[in-house]
Amino acid sequence: MNPYVLTTLILSLGLGTTLTFASSHWLLAWMGLEINTMAIIPLMAQQHHPRATEATTKYFLTQATAAAMILFASTMNAWTMGDWNINQISHPLATTTVTLALALKIGLAPMHFWLPEVLQGLSLTTGLVLSTWQKLAPFALILQISQNTNPALLTTLGVMSALVGGWGGLNQTQLRKLLAYSSIAHLGWMIIILQFMPALTLLNLTIYITMTSTMFLSLKIMASTKINSLALAWPKTPTLTTLIMLSLLSLGGLPPLTGFMPKWLILQELTKQDLPITATIMAMSALLSLFFYLRLCYTTTLTTFPNTNNTTSPWRLKSTQITLPLTITIILTLMLLPITPAITTMF
Amino acid sequence: MFYVEILSMLLLVLGLVAVASNPAPYYAALGLVLAAAAGCCVLVGHGGSFLSLVLFMIYLGGMLVVFAYSAALAAEPYPESWFDLSVFSYVVVYILGLMVVGLCFFEGWYDGFWVVDELKEFSLLRGDFGGVALMYSLGGWVLVVCGWVLLLTLFVVLELTRGLARGALRAV
């Protein structure tokens, strides 16, 4: 791709998210979301591969549907209630429609079906952008309308996403699909706490973005998109393989790694709100996700597959890829739990 | 005037039925033009004359391009019109469905304040002209963003379609 076009597209990605962040008016927020969608589409299709094209088409259709629903619902709210303000949306029908549209945008169950297929069609870098940066703008809107949305709807979306994210990933062999299901499960945790403590949603989003960036960047260095190629990739960087295992356990939410922090705080808050059953279901659903993370750990690190002798030497060659972002995110992914009080005061 | 209103609303609905019933692209584009024209007539009837003029011109400008492309891409010798059986069944189903919905909401949906322009009487400036002025003064930066989005869309379309065999739309 031409560097000028690439610059235009990346700047527009920034512009879209910034517009949605900065606006208090539904129309401008919708414009920001649309700019975001438009700008990522050529980046997704730049491989000129049928699967990438298919993924781009699916992504465009879902995002356009969701954006049209947002526009429709906010217009309806402005018509009946006379208010374009984002956090003043009050008509129940409009609020529910907007919540469902935003859930479609970020891929919450039961509107999640596009996410694994789209992510599977993309390169790891674009997948990284899709599962981190593209979630920010919809989440800014979700956080702003969180006080007016229907609590039962949010709980349903949250519990379903956590369960579907766990169940869907069980039988996958493709790493990008696994990461997509992991994304769905984490989004479920963010949504379940939204009505009680939006700060925890933001904290969970930040930590999820860190953890999933680690996974995408490490898989990029390993150049593997399937479990079996990851299982044979350990001689490339044995240290990174170990760290991938720890990052996977952090994604699964095991103490003493960072991923435990949001789950811990969310479960504590749910218990404080006198919702032990919801908290139990969420904790159990985390076990489902943990199963496939553990399976990935097992094939990646804990077993050595038989192979010819000369495949064990690639670690001698220095990698030409940039490793600084991965270094930073991997430290954040593994070591944030001891400073939980400092992190919680930031949100 | 009231009858013209009713007629244009009827044509709006029928035009959308003509699109939704899935005929050949030529006829679907024609139905969309009909719906656009009728919708703009409804807007005129409720006091948004300049708005409807702008909408009609821009929409038809876009429709012309859509029509040219759909006609070029789907060059069928015998295009399906609304009177072929496969399309006609859709037409019948949609019209019957609309009649059922209309009966359900009869007398309830047409309330009085469908006014596009509230400055109709005793006002020097029409509301839709005032809107244009506001767009250039107060909404200046949003206008800049809109211009940027148009440029972005151009780049997006070019990037998706450029290169004959390498283009993403014609992947092998």
Short mmCIF file of C-alpha atoms in Angstrom, two decimals:
data_model
loop_
_atom_site.label_atom_id
_atom_site.label_comp_id
_atom_site.label_asym_id
_atom_site.label_seq_id
_atom_site.Cartn_x
_atom_site.Cartn_y
_atom_site.Cartn_z
CA MET A 1 0.00 0.00 0.00
CA ASN A 2 1.14 3.50 -0.81
CA PRO A 3 2.62 5.14 2.33
CA TYR A 4 0.55 8.31 1.80
CA VAL A 5 -2.65 6.29 1.67
CA LEU A 6 -1.54 4.28 4.68
CA THR A 7 -0.90 7.51 6.59
CA THR A 8 -4.31 8.86 5.62
CA LEU A 9 -6.00 5.69 6.76
CA ILE A 10 -4.16 5.49 10.08
CA LEU A 11 -4.76 9.17 10.80
CA SER A 12 -8.44 8.65 10.03
CA LEU A 13 -8.57 5.70 12.41
CA GLY A 14 -7.29 8.09 15.06
CA LEU A 15 -9.71 10.78 13.98
CA GLY A 16 -12.73 8.49 14.22
CA THR A 17 -11.96 7.33 17.73
CA THR A 18 -11.10 10.86 18.83
CA LEU A 19 -14.38 12.22 17.45
CA THR A 20 -16.39 9.59 19.28
CA PHE A 21 -14.44 10.24 22.47
CA ALA A 22 -14.87 13.97 22.26
CA SER A 23 -18.50 14.21 21.27
CA SER A 24 -21.51 14.57 23.50
CA HIS A 25 -23.85 14.49 20.51
CA TRP A 26 -25.08 11.25 18.99
CA LEU A 27 -24.62 12.38 15.41
CA LEU A 28 -20.95 13.23 15.84
CA ALA A 29 -20.35 10.02 17.77
CA TRP A 30 -21.95 8.08 14.92
CA MET A 31 -19.71 9.92 12.45
CA GLY A 32 -16.67 8.90 14.45
CA LEU A 33 -17.72 5.25 14.41
CA GLU A 34 -18.30 5.36 10.67
CA ILE A 35 -14.90 6.97 10.03
CA ASN A 36 -13.35 4.20 12.10
CA THR A 37 -15.05 1.52 10.02
CA MET A 38 -14.18 3.17 6.70
CA ALA A 39 -10.55 3.64 7.63
CA ILE A 40 -9.87 0.07 8.70
CA ILE A 41 -11.45 -1.58 5.66
CA PRO A 42 -8.54 -1.16 3.17
CA LEU A 43 -6.15 -2.19 5.94
CA MET A 44 -8.10 -5.40 6.38
CA ALA A 45 -8.28 -6.17 2.67
CA GLN A 46 -4.70 -5.22 1.82
CA GLN A 47 -3.53 -8.82 1.58
CA HIS A 48 -5.64 -9.32 -1.58
CA HIS A 49 -6.58 -12.76 -0.41
CA PRO A 50 -10.11 -14.16 -0.84
CA ARG A 51 -10.38 -14.88 2.85
CA ALA A 52 -9.28 -11.38 3.80
CA THR A 53 -11.79 -9.95 1.34
CA GLU A 54 -14.53 -12.09 2.81
CA ALA A 55 -13.60 -11.02 6.33
CA THR A 56 -13.61 -7.39 5.26
CA THR A 57 -17.04 -7.73 3.71
CA LYS A 58 -18.42 -9.37 6.84
CA TYR A 59 -16.88 -6.70 9.02
CA PHE A 60 -18.24 -3.92 6.85
CA LEU A 61 -21.76 -5.37 6.84
CA THR A 62 -21.93 -5.87 10.62
CA GLN A 63 -20.42 -2.49 11.42
CA ALA A 64 -22.66 -0.70 8.93
CA THR A 65 -25.72 -2.44 10.39
CA ALA A 66 -24.72 -1.48 13.90
CA ALA A 67 -24.01 2.11 12.91
CA ALA A 68 -27.35 2.38 11.13
CA MET A 69 -29.08 1.05 14.24
CA ILE A 70 -27.28 3.62 16.39
CA LEU A 71 -28.31 6.41 14.03
CA PHE A 72 -31.89 5.13 13.95
CA ALA A 73 -32.15 4.81 17.73
CA SER A 74 -30.59 8.18 18.46
CA THR A 75 -32.88 9.87 15.93
CA MET A 76 -35.84 8.16 17.54
CA ASN A 77 -34.71 9.35 20.94
CA ALA A 78 -34.25 12.89 19.65
CA TRP A 79 -37.71 12.80 18.12
CA THR A 80 -39.56 11.53 21.17
CA MET A 81 -37.47 13.07 23.93
CA GLY A 82 -35.99 16.07 22.12
CA ASP A 83 -32.45 15.39 23.27
CA TRP A 84 -29.35 14.52 21.23
CA ASN A 85 -27.09 14.20 24.25
CA ILE A 86 -25.32 10.87 24.57
CA ASN A 87 -25.66 10.40 28.30
CA GLN A 88 -29.21 11.75 28.34
CA ILE A 89 -30.64 9.01 26.15
CA SER A 90 -33.79 8.03 27.98
CA HIS A 91 -36.43 6.43 25.78
CA PRO A 92 -36.38 2.71 26.69
CA LEU A 93 -36.70 1.49 23.10
CA ALA A 94 -33.93 3.79 21.89
CA THR A 95 -31.66 2.86 24.79
CA THR A 96 -32.11 -0.86 24.24
CA THR A 97 -31.54 -0.52 20.50
CA VAL A 98 -28.37 1.49 21.05
CA THR A 99 -27.09 -1.03 23.59
CA LEU A 100 -27.70 -3.92 21.20
CA ALA A 101 -26.09 -2.01 18.33
CA LEU A 102 -22.99 -1.27 20.38
CA ALA A 103 -22.92 -4.90 21.49
CA LEU A 104 -22.98 -5.88 17.81
CA LYS A 105 -20.13 -3.48 17.15
CA ILE A 106 -17.82 -4.95 19.77
CA GLY A 107 -19.09 -8.53 19.29
CA LEU A 108 -20.94 -9.45 22.47
CA ALA A 109 -22.94 -12.68 22.47
CA PRO A 110 -25.49 -13.28 20.97
CA MET A 111 -24.25 -10.80 18.33
CA HIS A 112 -20.75 -12.28 18.29
CA PHE A 113 -20.88 -14.59 15.27
CA TRP A 114 -18.96 -12.27 12.97
CA LEU A 115 -15.98 -11.78 15.27
CA PRO A 116 -14.17 -15.18 15.06
CA GLU A 117 -14.64 -15.38 11.31
CA VAL A 118 -13.50 -11.84 10.67
CA LEU A 119 -10.48 -12.16 12.92
CA GLN A 120 -9.55 -15.44 11.29
CA GLY A 121 -9.32 -13.74 7.90
CA LEU A 122 -6.91 -10.99 8.95
CA SER A 123 -3.19 -10.72 9.42
CA LEU A 124 -2.05 -10.67 13.03
CA THR A 125 -1.25 -6.95 12.98
CA THR A 126 -4.64 -5.97 11.63
CA GLY A 127 -6.23 -8.41 14.05
CA LEU A 128 -4.43 -6.62 16.84
CA VAL A 129 -5.84 -3.27 15.72
CA LEU A 130 -9.29 -4.79 15.33
CA SER A 131 -9.39 -6.29 18.81
CA THR A 132 -7.85 -3.33 20.63
CA TRP A 133 -8.22 0.08 19.01
CA GLN A 134 -11.55 -0.63 17.35
CA LYS A 135 -13.11 -1.49 20.70
CA LEU A 136 -12.30 1.89 22.23
CA ALA A 137 -14.87 4.07 20.47
CA PRO A 138 -17.88 1.77 21.10
CA PHE A 139 -16.80 1.41 24.71
CA ALA A 140 -16.69 5.17 25.15
CA LEU A 141 -20.37 5.21 24.13
CA ILE A 142 -21.27 2.17 26.23
CA LEU A 143 -19.75 3.78 29.31
CA GLN A 144 -21.67 6.99 28.68
CA ILE A 145 -25.05 5.32 28.33
CA SER A 146 -24.39 2.78 31.10
CA GLN A 147 -26.61 4.53 33.64
CA ASN A 148 -29.68 4.51 31.40
CA THR A 149 -29.56 0.99 30.01
CA ASN A 150 -31.74 -1.90 31.02
CA PRO A 151 -29.99 -3.88 33.81
CA ALA A 152 -31.51 -7.21 32.75
CA LEU A 153 -30.24 -6.69 29.21
CA LEU A 154 -26.71 -5.92 30.39
CA THR A 155 -26.67 -8.96 32.67
CA THR A 156 -27.93 -11.21 29.88
CA LEU A 157 -25.32 -9.90 27.45
CA GLY A 158 -22.56 -10.28 30.03
CA VAL A 159 -23.38 -13.80 31.18
CA MET A 160 -24.04 -15.03 27.64
CA SER A 161 -20.78 -13.57 26.34
CA ALA A 162 -18.74 -15.11 29.13
CA LEU A 163 -20.35 -18.52 28.54
CA VAL A 164 -20.24 -18.38 24.74
CA GLY A 165 -16.66 -17.12 24.82
CA GLY A 166 -15.72 -20.12 26.92
CA TRP A 167 -17.73 -22.71 25.06
CA GLY A 168 -16.90 -21.44 21.58
CA GLY A 169 -13.17 -21.64 22.12
CA LEU A 170 -13.17 -25.22 23.40
CA ASN A 171 -12.73 -27.07 20.13
CA GLN A 172 -10.77 -24.52 18.10
CA THR A 173 -7.38 -25.18 16.60
CA GLN A 174 -6.92 -21.76 15.02
CA LEU A 175 -5.23 -19.23 17.27
CA ARG A 176 -7.00 -16.15 15.90
CA LYS A 177 -10.38 -17.77 16.51
CA LEU A 178 -9.27 -18.66 20.03
CA LEU A 179 -8.30 -15.05 20.60
CA ALA A 180 -11.65 -13.94 19.23
CA TYR A 181 -13.50 -16.17 21.68
CA SER A 182 -11.24 -14.96 24.45
CA SER A 183 -12.19 -11.43 23.44
CA ILE A 184 -15.90 -12.30 23.66
CA ALA A 185 -15.47 -13.78 27.13
CA HIS A 186 -13.54 -10.77 28.41
CA LEU A 187 -16.14 -8.40 26.95
CA GLY A 188 -18.75 -10.34 28.90
CA TRP A 189 -16.88 -9.60 32.12
CA MET A 190 -16.72 -5.92 31.21
CA ILE A 191 -20.43 -5.71 30.49
CA ILE A 192 -21.57 -7.59 33.59
CA ILE A 193 -20.01 -4.99 35.90
CA LEU A 194 -20.98 -1.98 33.78
CA GLN A 195 -24.15 -1.09 35.67
CA PHE A 196 -22.56 -1.41 39.11
CA MET A 197 -19.12 0.08 38.66
CA PRO A 198 -18.18 1.53 35.23
CA ALA A 199 -14.64 2.20 36.50
CA LEU A 200 -14.06 -1.55 36.66
CA THR A 201 -15.26 -1.89 33.06
CA LEU A 202 -12.61 0.60 32.02
CA LEU A 203 -9.98 -1.16 34.10
CA ASN A 204 -10.88 -4.52 32.61
CA LEU A 205 -10.81 -3.05 29.10
CA THR A 206 -7.34 -1.59 29.65
CA ILE A 207 -5.96 -4.81 31.04
CA TYR A 208 -7.63 -6.89 28.34
CA ILE A 209 -6.11 -4.68 25.66
CA THR A 210 -2.67 -5.11 27.22
CA MET A 211 -3.02 -8.87 27.45
CA THR A 212 -4.41 -9.40 23.98
CA SER A 213 -1.73 -7.12 22.50
CA THR A 214 0.86 -9.37 24.14
CA MET A 215 -0.71 -12.44 22.59
CA PHE A 216 -1.00 -10.96 19.09
CA LEU A 217 2.54 -9.55 19.15
CA SER A 218 4.04 -12.82 20.41
CA LEU A 219 2.16 -14.83 17.80
CA LYS A 220 3.48 -12.41 15.21
CA ILE A 221 7.04 -13.04 16.33
CA MET A 222 6.35 -16.77 16.36
CA ALA A 223 4.70 -16.39 12.92
CA SER A 224 2.09 -18.98 13.81
CA THR A 225 -1.67 -18.93 13.44
CA LYS A 226 -2.44 -22.54 14.29
CA ILE A 227 -1.90 -24.55 17.44
CA ASN A 228 0.27 -27.12 15.70
CA SER A 229 2.60 -24.55 14.20
CA LEU A 230 2.85 -22.86 17.60
CA ALA A 231 3.71 -26.23 19.10
CA LEU A 232 6.68 -26.53 16.74
CA ALA A 233 7.76 -22.89 17.01
CA TRP A 234 9.45 -23.04 20.40
CA PRO A 235 13.05 -23.25 19.08
CA LYS A 236 12.60 -19.79 17.58
CA THR A 237 12.65 -18.09 20.99
CA PRO A 238 12.37 -20.47 23.92
CA THR A 239 12.13 -17.59 26.39
CA LEU A 240 9.18 -16.08 24.58
CA THR A 241 7.50 -19.48 24.56
CA THR A 242 7.66 -19.57 28.34
CA LEU A 243 6.34 -16.03 28.52
CA ILE A 244 3.50 -16.96 26.13
CA MET A 245 2.48 -19.63 28.59
CA LEU A 246 2.44 -17.13 31.44
CA SER A 247 0.51 -14.61 29.31
CA LEU A 248 -2.07 -17.25 28.48
CA LEU A 249 -2.50 -18.00 32.15
CA SER A 250 -2.84 -14.27 32.75
CA LEU A 251 -5.57 -14.12 30.10
CA GLY A 252 -7.23 -17.00 31.88
CA GLY A 253 -7.14 -15.01 35.10
CA LEU A 254 -4.80 -16.90 37.38
CA PRO A 255 -3.12 -15.22 40.32
CA PRO A 256 -0.45 -13.84 40.75
CA LEU A 257 -0.65 -12.51 37.18
CA THR A 258 -2.31 -9.30 35.97
CA GLY A 259 -5.35 -11.05 34.50
CA PHE A 260 -6.50 -12.01 37.97
CA MET A 261 -6.99 -8.39 38.98
CA PRO A 262 -10.13 -7.50 36.96
CA LYS A 263 -11.79 -10.84 37.66
CA TRP A 264 -11.07 -10.50 41.36
CA LEU A 265 -12.38 -6.94 41.59
CA ILE A 266 -15.45 -7.74 39.48
CA LEU A 267 -16.35 -10.79 41.53
CA GLN A 268 -15.86 -8.79 44.71
CA GLU A 269 -18.12 -6.01 43.46
CA LEU A 270 -20.80 -8.48 42.32
CA THR A 271 -20.72 -10.08 45.76
CA LYS A 272 -20.97 -6.70 47.42
CA GLN A 273 -24.02 -5.96 45.27
CA ASP A 274 -25.63 -9.10 46.68
CA LEU A 275 -25.52 -11.06 43.42
CA PRO A 276 -23.85 -14.33 44.44
CA ILE A 277 -25.48 -16.37 41.66
CA THR A 278 -24.27 -14.07 38.88
CA ALA A 279 -20.82 -14.03 40.45
CA THR A 280 -20.78 -17.84 40.60
CA ILE A 281 -21.85 -18.21 36.97
CA MET A 282 -19.17 -15.76 35.87
CA ALA A 283 -16.51 -17.56 37.88
CA MET A 284 -17.58 -20.91 36.42
CA SER A 285 -17.55 -19.52 32.90
CA ALA A 286 -13.97 -18.39 33.47
CA LEU A 287 -13.15 -22.08 33.95
CA LEU A 288 -14.39 -22.81 30.44
CA SER A 289 -12.05 -20.19 29.03
CA LEU A 290 -9.27 -21.45 31.26
CA PHE A 291 -9.60 -24.87 29.69
CA PHE A 292 -8.63 -23.72 26.23
CA TYR A 293 -5.90 -21.44 27.54
CA LEU A 294 -4.48 -24.41 29.42
CA ARG A 295 -4.69 -26.59 26.35
CA LEU A 296 -2.77 -23.95 24.43
CA CYS A 297 -0.18 -23.78 27.23
CA TYR A 298 0.14 -27.53 27.15
CA THR A 299 0.84 -27.78 23.42
CA THR A 300 2.99 -24.66 23.30
CA THR A 301 5.28 -25.08 26.26
CA LEU A 302 4.70 -28.14 28.36
CA THR A 303 5.27 -30.69 25.63
CA THR A 304 8.07 -31.15 23.09
CA PHE A 305 6.87 -32.56 19.85
CA PRO A 306 9.12 -34.97 17.94
CA ASN A 307 10.92 -33.28 15.09
CA THR A 308 14.14 -33.53 13.12
CA ASN A 309 17.33 -32.50 14.83
CA ASN A 310 18.16 -29.37 12.85
CA THR A 311 14.85 -27.68 13.71
CA THR A 312 16.07 -26.94 17.22
CA SER A 313 18.54 -24.26 16.21
CA PRO A 314 16.61 -21.21 14.91
CA TRP A 315 17.09 -19.41 18.24
CA ARG A 316 20.68 -18.76 17.13
CA LEU A 317 19.43 -16.34 14.49
CA LYS A 318 18.59 -12.89 15.78
CA SER A 319 15.02 -11.86 15.12
CA THR A 320 14.59 -8.88 12.82
CA GLN A 321 11.21 -7.90 14.21
CA ILE A 322 10.73 -4.99 16.57
CA THR A 323 10.33 -6.37 20.07
CA LEU A 324 10.03 -3.24 22.21
CA PRO A 325 6.18 -3.05 22.22
CA LEU A 326 6.02 -6.73 23.10
CA THR A 327 8.51 -6.25 25.91
CA ILE A 328 6.42 -3.51 27.46
CA THR A 329 3.07 -5.25 27.13
CA ILE A 330 4.44 -8.56 28.37
CA ILE A 331 5.70 -6.95 31.57
CA LEU A 332 2.33 -5.27 32.07
CA THR A 333 0.55 -8.55 31.33
CA LEU A 334 2.47 -10.48 33.93
CA MET A 335 3.32 -8.15 36.77
CA LEU A 336 0.56 -5.68 37.54
CA LEU A 337 -1.25 -7.56 40.29
CA PRO A 338 0.95 -6.38 43.22
CA ILE A 339 0.16 -2.75 42.42
CA THR A 340 -3.62 -3.29 42.21
CA PRO A 341 -4.37 -0.41 44.65
CA ALA A 342 -2.39 2.01 42.46
CA ILE A 343 -4.19 0.76 39.33
CA THR A 344 -7.64 1.06 40.87
CA THR A 345 -7.01 4.65 41.88
CA MET A 346 -6.21 5.45 38.25
CA PHE A 347 -9.73 4.60 37.09
CA MET B 1 -52.73 19.76 -1.58
CA PHE B 2 -53.85 17.09 0.83
CA TYR B 3 -54.43 14.66 -2.02
CA VAL B 4 -50.98 15.39 -3.45
CA GLU B 5 -49.56 14.57 -0.02
CA ILE B 6 -51.43 11.28 0.14
CA LEU B 7 -50.38 10.46 -3.41
CA SER B 8 -46.71 11.12 -2.75
CA MET B 9 -46.76 9.03 0.43
CA LEU B 10 -48.38 6.22 -1.50
CA LEU B 11 -45.74 6.51 -4.22
CA LEU B 12 -43.00 6.51 -1.56
CA VAL B 13 -44.24 3.22 -0.14
CA LEU B 14 -44.80 1.71 -3.57
CA GLY B 15 -41.35 2.79 -4.72
CA LEU B 16 -39.79 1.05 -1.73
CA VAL B 17 -41.86 -2.05 -2.46
CA ALA B 18 -40.54 -1.88 -6.01
CA VAL B 19 -36.97 -1.94 -4.68
CA ALA B 20 -37.51 -4.53 -1.97
CA SER B 21 -39.27 -7.03 -4.20
CA ASN B 22 -35.92 -7.87 -5.79
CA PRO B 23 -36.36 -7.23 -9.53
CA ALA B 24 -33.45 -6.80 -11.97
CA PRO B 25 -31.10 -3.93 -11.00
CA TYR B 26 -32.45 -1.59 -13.71
CA TYR B 27 -35.93 -1.74 -12.28
CA ALA B 28 -34.75 -1.63 -8.68
CA ALA B 29 -32.85 1.59 -9.40
CA LEU B 30 -35.97 2.97 -11.05
CA GLY B 31 -38.00 2.11 -7.94
CA LEU B 32 -35.42 3.86 -5.77
CA VAL B 33 -35.66 6.99 -7.93
CA LEU B 34 -39.44 6.91 -7.59
CA ALA B 35 -39.16 6.55 -3.82
CA ALA B 36 -36.67 9.43 -3.64
CA ALA B 37 -38.84 11.72 -5.72
CA ALA B 38 -41.96 10.89 -3.72
CA GLY B 39 -40.12 11.30 -0.41
CA CYS B 40 -38.91 14.73 -1.48
CA CYS B 41 -42.49 15.66 -2.40
CA VAL B 42 -43.56 14.69 1.12
CA LEU B 43 -40.82 16.95 2.50
CA VAL B 44 -42.02 19.84 0.34
CA GLY B 45 -45.53 19.32 1.63
CA HIS B 46 -44.32 19.69 5.19
CA GLY B 47 -42.39 22.86 4.56
CA GLY B 48 -38.86 21.84 3.70
CA SER B 49 -38.67 22.98 0.09
CA PHE B 50 -34.97 23.84 -0.11
CA LEU B 51 -34.02 20.77 1.95
CA SER B 52 -35.98 18.51 -0.37
CA LEU B 53 -34.38 20.13 -3.45
CA VAL B 54 -30.88 19.54 -2.09
CA LEU B 55 -31.75 16.00 -1.02
CA PHE B 56 -33.26 15.18 -4.40
CA MET B 57 -30.30 16.48 -6.38
CA ILE B 58 -27.64 14.81 -4.25
CA TYR B 59 -29.57 11.57 -3.96
CA LEU B 60 -30.28 11.40 -7.66
CA GLY B 61 -26.66 12.21 -8.40
CA GLY B 62 -25.65 9.22 -6.33
CA MET B 63 -28.43 7.11 -7.83
CA LEU B 64 -27.17 7.89 -11.33
CA VAL B 65 -23.81 6.38 -10.47
CA VAL B 66 -25.45 3.38 -8.79
CA PHE B 67 -27.69 2.94 -11.82
CA ALA B 68 -24.79 3.10 -14.24
CA TYR B 69 -22.78 0.56 -12.28
CA SER B 70 -25.65 -1.83 -11.65
CA ALA B 71 -26.66 -1.65 -15.31
CA ALA B 72 -23.06 -2.29 -16.36
CA LEU B 73 -22.52 -5.17 -13.96
CA ALA B 74 -25.81 -6.94 -14.56
CA ALA B 75 -26.23 -6.82 -18.31
CA GLU B 76 -29.06 -9.33 -18.64
CA PRO B 77 -30.84 -9.85 -21.94
CA TYR B 78 -34.17 -10.52 -20.21
CA PRO B 79 -34.25 -8.53 -16.96
CA GLU B 80 -36.92 -9.54 -14.46
CA SER B 81 -39.57 -6.89 -14.08
CA TRP B 82 -42.26 -6.73 -11.41
CA PHE B 83 -44.62 -8.83 -13.47
CA ASP B 84 -42.48 -11.95 -13.49
CA LEU B 85 -43.76 -14.51 -11.06
CA SER B 86 -40.76 -14.56 -8.72
CA VAL B 87 -40.84 -10.80 -8.25
CA PHE B 88 -44.60 -10.42 -8.34
CA SER B 89 -45.05 -12.77 -5.38
CA TYR B 90 -42.81 -10.48 -3.31
CA VAL B 91 -44.79 -7.45 -4.44
CA VAL B 92 -48.06 -9.08 -3.37
CA VAL B 93 -46.66 -10.20 -0.01
CA TYR B 94 -45.18 -6.77 0.76
CA ILE B 95 -48.33 -4.89 -0.19
CA LEU B 96 -50.53 -7.24 1.84
CA GLY B 97 -48.16 -6.87 4.78
CA LEU B 98 -48.24 -3.10 4.50
CA MET B 99 -52.03 -3.19 4.44
CA VAL B 100 -52.10 -5.30 7.60
CA VAL B 101 -49.69 -2.91 9.34
CA GLY B 102 -51.72 0.04 8.09
CA LEU B 103 -54.91 -1.45 9.50
CA CYS B 104 -53.25 -2.08 12.85
CA PHE B 105 -51.98 1.49 13.19
CA PHE B 106 -54.90 3.18 11.45
CA GLU B 107 -55.71 6.63 12.88
CA GLY B 108 -52.81 6.44 15.29
CA TRP B 109 -49.73 7.30 13.33
CA TYR B 110 -50.50 10.55 11.60
CA ASP B 111 -50.25 13.14 14.32
CA GLY B 112 -50.18 16.81 13.53
CA PHE B 113 -46.64 17.97 14.20
CA TRP B 114 -44.80 16.64 11.20
CA VAL B 115 -43.41 20.04 10.46
CA VAL B 116 -39.97 20.25 8.91
CA ASP B 117 -39.79 24.05 9.04
CA GLU B 118 -41.23 25.70 12.11
CA LEU B 119 -40.46 29.21 10.89
CA LYS B 120 -43.13 29.10 8.22
CA GLU B 121 -45.15 32.17 9.21
CA PHE B 122 -43.92 35.67 10.12
CA SER B 123 -40.32 34.88 9.46
CA LEU B 124 -37.86 36.50 7.11
CA LEU B 125 -35.69 33.42 6.83
CA ARG B 126 -36.81 29.92 6.06
CA GLY B 127 -35.65 27.24 8.47
CA ASP B 128 -33.82 25.19 5.85
CA PHE B 129 -31.92 28.21 4.50
CA GLY B 130 -31.03 29.10 8.08
CA GLY B 131 -29.72 25.58 8.48
CA VAL B 132 -27.38 26.07 5.54
CA ALA B 133 -26.04 29.28 7.09
CA LEU B 134 -25.54 27.51 10.43
CA MET B 135 -23.73 24.67 8.71
CA TYR B 136 -21.13 27.09 7.37
CA SER B 137 -20.82 29.21 10.53
CA LEU B 138 -21.32 27.20 13.70
CA GLY B 139 -20.77 23.84 12.07
CA GLY B 140 -17.59 24.80 10.26
CA TRP B 141 -15.34 22.17 11.75
CA VAL B 142 -17.85 19.41 11.27
CA LEU B 143 -17.97 20.47 7.63
CA VAL B 144 -14.19 20.11 7.47
CA VAL B 145 -14.49 16.62 8.97
CA CYS B 146 -17.19 15.74 6.44
CA GLY B 147 -14.90 16.86 3.62
CA TRP B 148 -12.11 14.74 5.05
CA VAL B 149 -14.46 11.76 5.21
CA LEU B 150 -15.32 12.19 1.54
CA LEU B 151 -11.61 12.18 0.70
CA LEU B 152 -11.11 9.14 2.91
CA THR B 153 -13.96 7.33 1.18
CA LEU B 154 -12.36 8.07 -2.17
CA PHE B 155 -9.08 6.56 -0.98
CA VAL B 156 -10.87 3.56 0.52
CA VAL B 157 -12.72 2.81 -2.70
CA LEU B 158 -9.61 3.30 -4.80
CA GLU B 159 -7.55 1.10 -2.53
CA LEU B 160 -10.17 -1.64 -2.61
CA THR B 161 -10.62 -1.62 -6.37
CA ARG B 162 -7.22 -0.69 -7.81
CA GLY B 163 -5.13 -3.18 -9.71
CA LEU B 164 -6.99 -5.45 -12.08
CA ALA B 165 -6.14 -8.93 -10.88
CA ARG B 166 -4.58 -7.77 -7.61
CA GLY B 167 -7.62 -5.81 -6.47
CA ALA B 168 -9.33 -7.08 -3.36
CA LEU B 169 -12.70 -7.15 -5.07
CA ARG B 170 -11.47 -9.46 -7.82
CA ALA B 171 -9.46 -11.84 -5.70
CA VAL B 172 -8.54 -15.09 -7.38
#
